[in-house]
mmCIF file of C-alpha atoms in Angstrom:
data_model
loop_
_atom_site.group_PDB
_atom_site.id
_atom_site.type_symbol
_atom_site.label_atom_id
_atom_site.label_comp_id
_atom_site.label_asym_id
_atom_site.label_seq_id
_atom_site.Cartn_x
_atom_site.Cartn_y
_atom_site.Cartn_z
ATOM 1 C CA SER A 1 -11.733 303.770 36.779
ATOM 2 C CA PRO A 2 -12.204 304.089 40.899
ATOM 3 C CA SER A 3 -15.567 304.202 41.100
ATOM 4 C CA SER A 4 -16.407 301.742 38.408
ATOM 5 C CA SER A 5 -14.344 299.573 40.278
ATOM 6 C CA SER A 6 -15.477 300.257 43.623
ATOM 7 C CA SER A 7 -19.013 299.794 42.224
ATOM 8 C CA SER A 8 -18.196 296.308 41.001
ATOM 9 C CA SER A 9 -16.772 295.502 43.663
ATOM 10 C CA ALA A 10 -19.895 296.075 45.985
ATOM 11 C CA ALA A 11 -22.135 294.657 43.080
ATOM 12 C CA THR A 12 -19.818 291.396 43.725
ATOM 13 C CA ALA A 13 -19.718 291.784 47.364
ATOM 14 C CA PHE A 14 -24.050 293.038 47.402
ATOM 15 C CA ASP A 15 -24.578 289.265 44.784
ATOM 16 C CA ALA A 16 -22.170 287.394 47.449
ATOM 17 C CA ALA A 17 -24.515 288.290 50.610
ATOM 18 C CA TRP A 18 -27.654 287.961 48.831
ATOM 19 C CA VAL A 19 -27.489 284.856 47.347
ATOM 20 C CA PRO A 20 -26.568 283.124 51.089
ATOM 21 C CA TYR A 21 -29.472 285.376 52.623
ATOM 22 C CA LEU A 22 -31.859 284.290 49.838
ATOM 23 C CA GLU A 23 -31.186 280.733 50.872
ATOM 24 C CA HIS A 24 -31.470 281.012 54.777
ATOM 25 C CA PHE A 25 -35.102 282.785 53.595
ATOM 26 C CA VAL A 26 -36.161 280.896 51.570
ATOM 27 C CA ALA A 27 -35.594 277.786 54.131
ATOM 28 C CA TRP A 28 -36.835 279.567 57.176
ATOM 29 C CA LYS A 29 -39.755 280.657 55.030
ATOM 30 C CA THR A 30 -40.438 277.135 53.880
ATOM 31 C CA GLY A 31 -40.450 275.988 58.017
ATOM 32 C CA ASP A 32 -42.820 278.369 58.572
ATOM 33 C CA ALA A 33 -45.330 277.702 56.444
ATOM 34 C CA ALA A 34 -45.148 274.356 57.058
ATOM 35 C CA MET A 35 -45.674 275.020 60.549
ATOM 36 C CA LEU A 36 -48.555 277.034 60.149
ATOM 37 C CA GLU A 37 -49.923 274.757 57.816
ATOM 38 C CA ARG A 38 -49.773 272.201 60.094
ATOM 39 C CA GLU A 39 -51.632 274.581 62.885
ATOM 40 C CA LEU A 40 -54.329 275.680 60.354
ATOM 41 C CA ILE A 41 -55.222 272.328 59.875
ATOM 42 C CA ARG A 42 -54.983 271.599 63.532
ATOM 43 C CA ILE A 43 -57.611 274.357 64.029
ATOM 44 C CA ALA A 44 -60.187 272.768 61.063
ATOM 45 C CA VAL A 45 -59.786 269.306 62.603
ATOM 46 C CA GLU A 46 -59.750 270.447 66.211
ATOM 47 C CA LEU A 47 -63.584 272.712 65.024
ATOM 48 C CA GLU A 48 -64.760 269.542 62.775
ATOM 49 C CA GLY A 49 -64.406 267.213 65.347
ATOM 50 C CA SER A 50 -66.505 269.779 68.112
ATOM 51 C CA MET A 51 -69.275 270.323 64.662
ATOM 52 C CA LEU A 52 -69.570 266.462 64.149
ATOM 53 C CA ARG A 53 -69.885 265.275 68.132
ATOM 54 C CA LYS A 54 -72.677 268.111 68.145
ATOM 55 C CA CYS A 55 -74.631 268.007 64.900
ATOM 56 C CA GLY A 56 -73.699 264.146 64.402
ATOM 57 C CA THR A 57 -71.853 262.751 61.087
ATOM 58 C CA ASP A 58 -74.665 262.256 59.401
ATOM 59 C CA ALA A 59 -74.713 264.863 57.091
ATOM 60 C CA THR A 60 -77.079 263.528 54.365
ATOM 61 C CA ALA A 61 -80.359 263.753 56.965
ATOM 62 C CA PRO A 62 -82.787 266.515 55.802
ATOM 63 C CA GLN A 63 -82.494 269.210 58.244
ATOM 64 C CA ASP A 64 -84.425 271.896 59.186
ATOM 65 C CA PRO A 65 -83.228 275.152 57.814
ATOM 66 C CA THR A 66 -84.036 276.966 61.443
ATOM 67 C CA ASP A 67 -82.503 273.953 63.092
ATOM 68 C CA ASP A 68 -79.874 274.996 65.389
ATOM 69 C CA ARG A 69 -77.156 272.305 64.326
ATOM 70 C CA ALA A 70 -77.868 273.484 60.123
ATOM 71 C CA ALA A 71 -76.503 276.926 60.850
ATOM 72 C CA MET A 72 -73.528 275.450 62.879
ATOM 73 C CA ARG A 73 -72.843 273.029 60.296
ATOM 74 C CA ALA A 74 -72.984 275.680 57.653
ATOM 75 C CA ALA A 75 -70.877 277.814 59.433
ATOM 76 C CA SER A 76 -68.598 274.752 60.444
ATOM 77 C CA ALA A 77 -68.696 275.083 56.136
ATOM 78 C CA GLU A 78 -67.518 278.715 56.188
ATOM 79 C CA ASP A 79 -64.353 277.988 58.161
ATOM 80 C CA ARG A 80 -63.450 274.741 56.528
ATOM 81 C CA LYS A 81 -63.325 276.934 53.077
ATOM 82 C CA LEU A 82 -61.638 279.660 54.814
ATOM 83 C CA LEU A 83 -58.770 277.748 56.006
ATOM 84 C CA ARG A 84 -58.344 275.421 53.305
ATOM 85 C CA SER A 85 -58.372 278.084 51.103
ATOM 86 C CA LYS A 86 -55.156 279.536 53.437
ATOM 87 C CA VAL A 87 -53.750 275.892 53.182
ATOM 88 C CA HIS A 88 -53.784 275.919 49.834
ATOM 89 C CA THR A 89 -51.932 279.734 49.629
ATOM 90 C CA LEU A 90 -49.246 278.375 52.083
ATOM 91 C CA SER A 91 -48.921 274.261 50.246
ATOM 92 C CA GLY A 92 -50.994 274.198 47.491
ATOM 93 C CA ASP A 93 -52.468 271.483 46.516
ATOM 94 C CA ALA A 94 -50.491 268.971 48.471
ATOM 95 C CA GLY A 95 -51.158 271.021 51.655
ATOM 96 C CA CYS A 96 -54.890 270.474 50.620
ATOM 97 C CA ALA A 97 -54.245 266.862 50.263
ATOM 98 C CA ARG A 98 -53.158 266.971 54.160
ATOM 99 C CA PHE A 99 -56.097 269.516 54.903
ATOM 100 C CA ASP A 100 -58.407 266.893 53.891
ATOM 101 C CA ALA A 101 -57.207 263.907 55.089
ATOM 102 C CA ALA A 102 -57.054 265.285 58.430
ATOM 103 C CA LEU A 103 -60.380 266.387 58.152
ATOM 104 C CA CYS A 104 -61.700 262.995 56.684
ATOM 105 C CA ASP A 105 -59.575 261.026 59.771
ATOM 106 C CA VAL A 106 -61.936 263.584 61.742
ATOM 107 C CA PHE A 107 -64.916 262.153 60.337
ATOM 108 C CA LEU A 108 -64.215 258.696 60.593
ATOM 109 C CA MET A 109 -62.866 259.117 64.440
ATOM 110 C CA VAL A 110 -65.967 260.663 65.486
ATOM 111 C CA GLU A 111 -68.330 258.475 63.331
ATOM 112 C CA GLU A 112 -66.543 255.317 65.967
ATOM 113 C CA GLU A 113 -67.426 257.696 68.628
ATOM 114 C CA GLU A 114 -70.871 257.508 67.853
ATOM 115 C CA GLU A 115 -71.145 253.674 66.829
ATOM 116 C CA GLU A 116 -69.416 252.787 70.269
ATOM 117 C CA ALA A 117 -71.526 254.964 71.782
ATOM 118 C CA ALA A 118 -74.574 253.234 70.028
ATOM 119 C CA GLU A 119 -73.757 249.944 70.867
ATOM 120 C CA ASP A 120 -73.041 251.051 74.419
ATOM 121 C CA ALA A 121 -76.697 252.829 75.129
ATOM 122 C CA SER A 122 -77.964 248.876 72.948
ATOM 123 C CA GLU A 123 -76.403 247.130 75.376
ATOM 124 C CA GLU A 124 -76.603 248.726 78.509
ATOM 125 C CA ALA A 125 -80.598 248.953 77.521
ATOM 126 C CA GLU A 126 -80.318 245.298 77.126
ATOM 127 C CA THR A 127 -79.033 245.034 80.876
ATOM 128 C CA GLU A 128 -81.155 246.912 82.165
ATOM 129 C CA ALA A 129 -84.578 245.192 79.927
ATOM 130 C CA ALA A 130 -82.472 241.735 81.762
ATOM 131 C CA ALA A 131 -82.388 243.273 85.555
ATOM 132 C CA ALA A 132 -85.718 244.712 85.338
ATOM 133 C CA GLY A 133 -86.786 241.590 83.597
ATOM 134 C CA GLY A 134 -85.419 239.266 87.051
ATOM 135 C CA HIS A 135 -86.971 241.698 89.461
ATOM 136 C CA GLY A 136 -90.217 241.667 88.078
ATOM 137 C CA SER A 137 -93.090 238.684 88.616
ATOM 138 C CA ASP A 138 -91.515 235.102 89.146
ATOM 139 C CA GLU A 139 -93.947 232.621 88.370
ATOM 140 C CA GLY A 140 -95.588 232.854 91.722
ATOM 141 C CA GLY A 141 -96.737 236.435 90.782
ATOM 142 C CA VAL A 142 -94.011 237.151 94.143
ATOM 143 C CA SER A 143 -91.224 239.319 93.098
ATOM 144 C CA ALA A 144 -87.469 238.676 93.248
ATOM 145 C CA VAL A 145 -87.122 241.935 95.550
ATOM 146 C CA ALA A 146 -89.895 240.458 98.512
ATOM 147 C CA ALA A 147 -88.762 237.086 98.112
ATOM 148 C CA ALA A 148 -85.403 238.264 98.956
ATOM 149 C CA ALA A 149 -87.199 240.506 101.550
ATOM 150 C CA ALA A 150 -88.703 237.562 103.084
ATOM 151 C CA ALA A 151 -86.166 234.753 102.941
ATOM 152 C CA GLU A 152 -83.403 237.450 105.335
ATOM 153 C CA ARG A 153 -86.932 238.365 107.684
ATOM 154 C CA ARG A 154 -86.620 234.024 108.599
#
């Protein structure tokens, strides 16, 4: 019958059009999901880095619950949990592994920044102590500054 023939050809045409459409759609959504995953991870890294720089990397140190840093840590943990769940929805366990690795990297980076800052502060304190010792009293009780001033007057 002519109507079943046109229905059959319409179904065949739809099927022929549907398969490439579906393949393109899946490719587009996969790329979209990857971009969104990267953005969520970037945001998580930025938030975590900011919290770590403000609160420090020593998460095991006892914290006064009324301390603002304890509230920042708690809020950061909630944000991290939410962002991780979104990454899991988009990318599954593989996305969560990338999320966790990025946060581990930022933790190590901030920890290294703290160590460098501590070393710089220690070196600065040593330099100041040496300078103070050099400008203090010499064996005769005359300061180095006074001796230099006396030498200029000569």
